[in-house]
Tab-separated table of C-alpha atoms in Angstrom:
chain	number	residue	atom	x	y	z
A	27	MET	CA	0.356	-22.251	-34.815
A	28	ARG	CA	2.507	-19.851	-33.228
A	29	VAL	CA	3.840	-16.764	-35.400
A	30	LEU	CA	6.725	-14.783	-33.854
A	31	VAL	CA	6.839	-11.322	-35.461
A	32	GLU	CA	10.363	-9.569	-35.630
A	33	PRO	CA	11.733	-7.054	-34.956
A	34	TYR	CA	8.791	-6.234	-32.378
A	35	GLY	CA	8.556	-9.710	-30.654
A	36	HIS	CA	4.734	-10.072	-31.157
A	37	GLN	CA	3.552	-13.611	-30.814
A	38	LEU	CA	0.330	-14.607	-32.849
A	39	GLU	CA	-1.523	-17.871	-32.478
A	40	THR	CA	-3.366	-18.539	-35.639
A	41	LEU	CA	-6.399	-21.048	-35.795
A	42	PRO	CA	-6.348	-24.348	-38.125
A	43	GLY	CA	-6.384	-22.947	-41.800
A	44	GLU	CA	-6.006	-19.284	-40.848
A	45	ARG	CA	-4.093	-16.861	-42.757
A	46	ILE	CA	-1.326	-14.972	-41.036
A	47	LEU	CA	-2.932	-11.656	-41.908
A	48	ASP	CA	-6.314	-12.758	-40.886
A	49	ALA	CA	-5.093	-14.016	-37.441
A	50	ALA	CA	-3.146	-10.772	-36.797
A	51	ARG	CA	-6.494	-8.785	-37.424
A	52	ARG	CA	-8.612	-10.941	-35.338
A	53	LEU	CA	-6.261	-10.659	-32.475
A	54	GLY	CA	-6.425	-6.555	-32.784
A	55	TYR	CA	-3.180	-6.059	-34.428
A	56	GLN	CA	-2.750	-3.180	-36.881
A	57	VAL	CA	-1.046	-4.528	-39.929
A	58	PRO	CA	0.263	-2.998	-43.414
A	59	GLN	CA	-2.370	-4.014	-46.038
A	60	SER	CA	-4.317	-2.198	-48.856
A	61	CYS	CA	-5.894	-5.171	-50.587
A	62	ARG	CA	-9.310	-3.435	-50.935
A	63	ASN	CA	-7.519	-0.331	-52.534
A	64	GLY	CA	-5.787	-2.499	-55.288
A	65	ASN	CA	-2.270	-2.175	-53.916
A	66	CYS	CA	-0.888	-5.648	-53.342
A	67	HIS	CA	2.357	-6.547	-51.883
A	68	ILE	CA	1.843	-4.115	-48.981
A	69	CYS	CA	1.293	-6.943	-46.389
A	70	ALA	CA	4.614	-8.809	-47.362
A	71	ALA	CA	6.909	-10.345	-44.950
A	72	GLU	CA	9.950	-12.304	-44.754
A	73	LEU	CA	9.954	-15.729	-43.783
A	74	ARG	CA	13.027	-16.430	-41.337
A	75	ALA	CA	11.951	-19.916	-40.013
A	76	GLY	CA	9.320	-22.642	-40.372
A	77	ARG	CA	7.141	-23.266	-43.279
A	78	VAL	CA	4.111	-21.548	-44.871
A	79	LEU	CA	1.610	-22.751	-47.421
A	80	GLN	CA	1.094	-19.831	-50.034
A	81	GLY	CA	-1.145	-21.175	-52.843
A	82	ASN	CA	-0.132	-24.559	-53.769
A	83	ALA	CA	3.525	-23.737	-52.883
A	84	VAL	CA	5.349	-24.438	-49.591
A	85	LEU	CA	7.838	-21.826	-48.605
A	86	GLU	CA	10.496	-22.303	-46.001
A	87	ARG	CA	12.559	-18.895	-46.878
A	88	GLY	CA	12.277	-15.549	-48.345
A	89	GLU	CA	9.573	-13.003	-49.171
A	90	PHE	CA	5.799	-14.028	-48.844
A	91	TYR	CA	2.267	-12.408	-48.611
A	92	THR	CA	0.589	-12.871	-45.414
A	93	CYS	CA	-2.778	-12.326	-46.707
A	94	ILE	CA	-2.732	-15.551	-48.434
A	95	ALA	CA	-0.152	-17.617	-46.428
A	96	GLU	CA	-1.058	-20.238	-43.879
A	97	PRO	CA	1.495	-21.336	-41.206
A	98	LEU	CA	2.350	-25.264	-41.532
A	99	ASN	CA	4.071	-25.083	-38.022
A	100	ASP	CA	5.548	-22.358	-35.769
A	101	VAL	CA	7.173	-19.672	-37.829
A	102	VAL	CA	9.494	-16.733	-37.414
A	103	LEU	CA	8.951	-13.782	-39.772
A	104	HIS	CA	10.216	-10.270	-40.141
A	105	TRP	CA	7.059	-7.974	-40.805
A	106	ASP	CA	7.472	-4.260	-40.726
A	107	GLY	CA	4.828	-1.760	-39.587
A	108	VAL	CA	2.857	-4.381	-37.435
A	109	LEU	CA	1.374	-2.597	-34.152
A	110	ALA	CA	0.066	-4.505	-31.272
A	111	PRO	CA	-3.468	-3.765	-29.754
A	112	GLY	CA	-3.292	-0.211	-28.199
A	113	GLU	CA	0.144	0.388	-29.796
A	114	LEU	CA	0.508	3.812	-31.698
A	115	PRO	CA	2.884	4.689	-34.697
A	116	ILE	CA	6.054	6.434	-33.630
A	117	ARG	CA	6.265	9.684	-35.430
A	118	ASP	CA	9.059	12.488	-35.692
A	119	LEU	CA	7.866	16.195	-35.189
A	120	SER	CA	9.132	19.425	-34.913
A	121	CYS	CA	7.507	21.345	-32.116
A	122	GLN	CA	7.271	25.075	-31.120
A	123	LEU	CA	8.031	26.110	-27.492
A	124	ILE	CA	5.145	28.158	-26.221
A	125	GLU	CA	6.167	28.290	-22.334
A	126	ALA	CA	9.140	27.701	-20.304
A	127	THR	CA	8.306	28.455	-16.555
A	128	PRO	CA	10.101	27.686	-13.491
A	129	LEU	CA	8.158	25.675	-10.941
A	130	HIS	CA	10.374	25.752	-8.071
A	131	ALA	CA	13.025	23.092	-7.042
A	132	GLU	CA	15.024	23.565	-10.343
A	133	VAL	CA	11.857	22.221	-12.340
A	134	TRP	CA	10.695	23.685	-15.203
A	135	ARG	CA	7.260	23.569	-16.999
A	136	ILE	CA	8.119	23.453	-20.829
A	137	ARG	CA	5.004	23.387	-22.967
A	138	LEU	CA	5.289	22.568	-26.605
A	139	ARG	CA	2.820	22.560	-29.667
A	140	ALA	CA	2.883	20.134	-32.294
A	141	PRO	CA	2.502	21.257	-36.010
A	142	ALA	CA	-0.918	22.277	-37.127
A	143	GLY	CA	-2.857	19.381	-38.839
A	144	ARG	CA	-0.452	16.928	-37.137
A	145	PRO	CA	-1.274	16.349	-33.704
A	146	LEU	CA	0.474	13.472	-31.728
A	147	ASN	CA	-1.662	10.464	-30.909
A	148	TYR	CA	-0.474	9.140	-27.572
A	149	HIS	CA	-1.936	7.409	-24.753
A	150	ALA	CA	-1.894	8.879	-20.994
A	151	GLY	CA	1.226	8.028	-19.339
A	152	GLN	CA	3.563	7.618	-22.226
A	153	TYR	CA	6.899	9.671	-22.886
A	154	LEU	CA	8.718	11.229	-25.724
A	155	LEU	CA	12.481	11.666	-26.677
A	156	LEU	CA	13.468	14.984	-27.010
A	157	GLU	CA	16.403	16.117	-29.074
A	158	ARG	CA	19.413	17.849	-27.462
A	159	PRO	CA	21.761	20.275	-29.223
A	160	ASP	CA	24.096	17.630	-29.969
A	161	GLY	CA	21.829	15.575	-31.709
A	162	GLU	CA	21.353	13.013	-28.673
A	163	VAL	CA	17.953	12.293	-27.188
A	164	SER	CA	16.636	12.530	-23.544
A	165	ALA	CA	13.285	10.893	-22.483
A	166	PHE	CA	10.859	12.855	-20.598
A	167	SER	CA	7.145	11.890	-19.552
A	168	ILE	CA	4.424	13.732	-21.376
A	169	ALA	CA	2.653	15.548	-18.482
A	170	SER	CA	-0.407	16.522	-20.782
A	171	ALA	CA	-3.235	14.054	-21.601
A	172	PRO	CA	-4.261	13.113	-25.019
A	173	HIS	CA	-7.347	15.452	-25.140
A	174	GLU	CA	-5.258	18.610	-24.935
A	175	GLY	CA	-4.753	17.997	-28.793
A	176	ARG	CA	-1.459	19.703	-30.175
A	177	GLU	CA	-0.154	21.071	-26.660
A	178	LEU	CA	2.438	18.841	-24.955
A	179	GLU	CA	3.640	19.487	-21.525
A	180	LEU	CA	6.901	18.236	-19.721
A	181	HIS	CA	8.405	18.894	-16.183
A	182	ILE	CA	12.002	18.954	-16.635
A	183	GLN	CA	14.395	19.228	-13.551
A	184	ALA	CA	17.555	21.035	-14.525
A	185	ARG	CA	20.258	20.244	-12.002
A	186	ASP	CA	23.053	19.142	-14.000
A	187	GLN	CA	24.845	21.355	-16.695
A	188	SER	CA	23.885	19.101	-19.569
A	189	THR	CA	19.976	19.716	-18.813
A	190	LEU	CA	20.509	23.350	-17.957
A	191	ALA	CA	21.731	23.819	-21.444
A	192	LEU	CA	18.936	21.841	-22.933
A	193	VAL	CA	16.567	24.257	-21.041
A	194	GLU	CA	18.227	27.337	-22.400
A	195	HIS	CA	18.579	25.815	-25.890
A	196	LEU	CA	14.729	25.560	-25.736
A	197	ARG	CA	14.260	29.021	-24.608
A	198	ARG	CA	16.577	30.421	-27.303
A	199	GLU	CA	15.736	28.533	-30.230
A	200	ARG	CA	11.946	28.154	-29.464
A	201	LEU	CA	11.881	24.919	-31.735
A	202	VAL	CA	12.630	21.341	-31.064
A	203	ARG	CA	12.559	17.850	-32.629
A	204	ILE	CA	10.786	15.081	-30.509
A	205	ARG	CA	10.029	11.404	-31.405
A	206	ALA	CA	7.111	9.718	-29.644
A	207	PRO	CA	5.040	7.876	-28.213
A	208	PHE	CA	6.930	5.457	-26.008
A	209	GLY	CA	6.094	3.457	-22.905
A	210	ASP	CA	3.839	0.681	-21.874
A	211	CYS	CA	2.931	2.290	-18.524
A	212	ARG	CA	-0.252	3.771	-19.916
A	213	LEU	CA	-3.714	3.993	-20.077
A	214	ALA	CA	-5.342	3.265	-23.288
A	215	GLY	CA	-8.872	3.356	-21.875
A	216	PRO	CA	-10.637	4.000	-18.802
A	217	PRO	CA	-9.287	2.075	-15.809
A	218	GLN	CA	-11.145	-1.289	-14.625
A	219	ARG	CA	-10.154	-1.014	-11.169
A	220	PRO	CA	-9.457	1.995	-8.777
A	221	LEU	CA	-5.897	3.501	-9.260
A	222	VAL	CA	-2.951	4.082	-7.073
A	223	LEU	CA	-0.508	6.342	-8.542
A	224	ILE	CA	2.847	6.628	-7.263
A	225	ALA	CA	5.515	9.336	-8.341
A	226	ALA	CA	8.886	10.432	-7.055
A	227	GLY	CA	9.903	13.840	-7.937
A	228	THR	CA	9.195	14.802	-11.639
A	229	GLY	CA	7.820	11.374	-11.823
A	230	LEU	CA	4.530	13.340	-11.188
A	231	ALA	CA	4.549	14.252	-14.767
A	232	GLN	CA	3.483	10.907	-15.899
A	233	ILE	CA	1.210	10.659	-12.991
A	234	GLN	CA	-0.223	14.163	-14.205
A	235	SER	CA	-1.140	12.699	-17.470
A	236	LEU	CA	-2.952	9.686	-16.101
A	237	VAL	CA	-5.079	11.945	-13.572
A	238	GLU	CA	-5.887	14.351	-16.282
A	239	TYR	CA	-6.963	11.661	-18.611
A	240	CYS	CA	-9.200	9.908	-16.053
A	241	LEU	CA	-10.932	13.233	-14.955
A	242	ALA	CA	-11.626	14.181	-18.844
A	243	GLN	CA	-13.240	10.569	-19.087
A	244	GLN	CA	-15.376	11.273	-16.033
A	245	VAL	CA	-13.757	8.089	-14.372
A	246	THR	CA	-15.861	7.863	-11.062
A	247	LEU	CA	-13.291	5.054	-9.569
A	248	PRO	CA	-11.132	6.389	-6.591
A	249	LEU	CA	-7.636	7.711	-7.639
A	250	HIS	CA	-5.070	7.740	-4.963
A	251	VAL	CA	-1.975	9.830	-5.834
A	252	TYR	CA	1.120	9.460	-3.660
A	253	TRP	CA	3.880	11.841	-4.563
A	254	GLY	CA	7.337	11.568	-2.595
A	255	VAL	CA	10.437	13.400	-2.275
A	256	ARG	CA	13.512	13.375	-0.180
A	257	GLU	CA	13.148	16.987	1.298
A	258	ALA	CA	10.169	19.196	1.377
A	259	SER	CA	11.967	21.776	-0.708
A	260	ASP	CA	11.970	19.226	-3.767
A	261	PHE	CA	8.179	19.717	-3.971
A	262	TYR	CA	7.544	21.859	-7.050
A	263	ALA	CA	4.374	23.721	-7.956
A	264	ALA	CA	2.497	21.155	-9.557
A	265	PRO	CA	0.371	23.041	-12.107
A	266	HIS	CA	-3.110	20.998	-11.206
A	267	TRP	CA	-2.544	20.113	-7.695
A	268	GLU	CA	-4.841	22.997	-6.081
A	269	ARG	CA	-7.641	21.881	-8.627
A	270	TRP	CA	-7.053	18.240	-7.852
A	271	GLU	CA	-7.857	18.841	-4.319
A	272	GLN	CA	-11.277	19.938	-5.079
A	273	GLU	CA	-11.976	16.613	-6.750
A	274	SER	CA	-13.854	14.140	-4.336
A	275	ARG	CA	-12.667	11.060	-6.347
A	276	LEU	CA	-9.078	12.104	-5.821
A	277	TYR	CA	-6.982	11.235	-2.849
A	278	LEU	CA	-3.634	13.360	-2.440
A	279	HIS	CA	-0.712	12.338	-0.502
A	280	ARG	CA	2.655	14.072	-0.152
A	281	VAL	CA	5.446	12.029	1.518
A	282	VAL	CA	8.737	13.085	2.532
A	283	SER	CA	11.523	10.701	3.284
A	284	ASP	CA	14.499	12.607	4.503
A	285	ASP	CA	13.463	15.646	6.333
A	286	ALA	CA	12.657	15.595	10.032
A	287	ALA	CA	11.606	19.029	10.087
A	288	TYR	CA	8.899	18.499	7.668
A	289	PRO	CA	5.472	18.673	9.614
A	290	GLY	CA	3.484	16.611	7.151
A	291	ARG	CA	3.753	12.915	6.328
A	292	GLN	CA	7.203	11.214	6.476
A	293	GLY	CA	8.540	7.978	5.404
A	294	VAL	CA	8.806	6.053	2.392
A	295	LEU	CA	6.059	5.858	-0.371
A	296	ALA	CA	5.357	1.931	-0.258
A	297	GLN	CA	5.028	2.248	3.517
A	298	ALA	CA	2.423	4.945	3.249
A	299	ILE	CA	0.256	2.938	0.767
A	300	LEU	CA	0.312	-0.032	3.348
A	301	GLU	CA	-0.899	2.215	5.951
A	302	ASP	CA	-3.965	3.533	4.014
A	303	LEU	CA	-4.853	0.596	1.909
A	304	ALA	CA	-5.876	-2.919	2.992
A	305	ASP	CA	-6.845	-5.117	0.094
A	306	LEU	CA	-4.173	-4.283	-2.616
A	307	ALA	CA	-5.410	-6.756	-5.000
A	308	SER	CA	-8.342	-4.491	-5.579
A	309	TYR	CA	-6.231	-1.679	-7.145
A	310	ASP	CA	-3.990	-1.330	-10.186
A	311	PHE	CA	-0.808	0.586	-9.527
A	312	TYR	CA	1.142	2.993	-11.717
A	313	VAL	CA	4.615	3.888	-10.476
A	314	SER	CA	7.147	6.624	-11.998
A	315	GLY	CA	10.675	6.933	-10.466
A	316	SER	CA	14.091	5.776	-10.123
A	317	PRO	CA	14.708	2.148	-10.908
A	318	GLY	CA	15.561	1.521	-7.403
A	319	MET	CA	12.517	3.562	-6.019
A	320	VAL	CA	10.141	1.278	-8.429
A	321	TYR	CA	11.679	-2.137	-7.676
A	322	GLY	CA	11.655	-1.271	-3.855
A	323	THR	CA	8.046	-0.295	-4.133
A	324	PHE	CA	7.251	-3.327	-6.197
A	325	ASP	CA	8.917	-5.874	-3.710
A	326	THR	CA	7.210	-4.144	-0.676
A	327	LEU	CA	3.694	-4.184	-2.245
A	328	VAL	CA	4.024	-7.726	-3.544
A	329	ALA	CA	5.116	-8.968	-0.144
A	330	ALA	CA	2.076	-7.302	1.375
A	331	GLY	CA	-0.457	-9.190	-1.169
A	332	MET	CA	-0.296	-6.993	-4.309
A	333	PRO	CA	-0.517	-9.187	-7.519
A	334	ALA	CA	2.640	-8.651	-9.396
A	335	ASP	CA	0.788	-8.267	-12.696
A	336	GLN	CA	-0.995	-5.131	-11.219
A	337	LEU	CA	1.764	-2.860	-10.784
A	338	TYR	CA	2.921	-0.969	-14.064
A	339	SER	CA	6.005	0.947	-14.849
A	340	ASP	CA	8.317	2.000	-17.643
A	341	VAL	CA	11.313	0.842	-15.418
A	342	PHE	CA	10.452	-2.555	-16.243
A	343	ALA	CA	11.209	-2.189	-19.804
A	344	TYR	CA	14.275	0.107	-19.666
A	345	ALA	CA	16.021	-1.381	-16.639
A	346	PRO	CA	14.984	-4.918	-16.106
A	347	ARG	CA	16.483	-6.812	-13.290
A	348	ASP	CA	17.125	-10.838	-13.224
């Protein structure tokens, strides 16, 4: 039977006679339950559609207990606190500013420290929401990698007045609230294929997290990094670039699209990749940039033979196209 779990959209397939809680755990989901500690009712959910058998009773609506209920047909239920495999709980934290350094091209390296005893659990490549002075939030990729513990790094380009005010607020107050982690464009474990990591501008922050994670995990697969900007002056002092240049498994490429005077590589990122790599099906691709850049790269690579399901970007979630 199929079980649709709201509000998350998870879909579970149960085996004949299998209880819903058991099916979720078999499929790798983290679910709220504490039966072994003598705390009943923790696994309760609300039945929205379909029928379940609980004990000798057939239920069609209302609260029931997933630990003892079997679906009799496809059901829809509301079940809070369910985490998909690899998904981490979202937390709200107050973090201390420990560094705010300009990196050129109006980009600031912001380093935060989470509270002692409460390090943030996140996967490489995820992002956080940072609270602005007016209470609104802005999303920024986490440039640090999970093994760095309490310290979180961001790359913030402060070109508009609102972002400039945010940076100045951070430097003045030295304390900020964040909510994290978010994002499906991530590595929850070592990659199984060589990686092509593609960044436009400060999208390098997300790519930095992925690279640092792979290096810490001693991944021996090749890692191809393509970093693109419009003009050469848009490149900023990436904190680890010089060290990366010493890594034999890393292949680094800087590409400029709109600066005829640039002596290095020119063009668009997707074309540069096609010039370098032949069998695109042999790689997984991670892309960080604007929706236009991501979809343009996606279309070009798919047309050249890349399997569509081997490219990952958070753009697909927050800016889906028809």
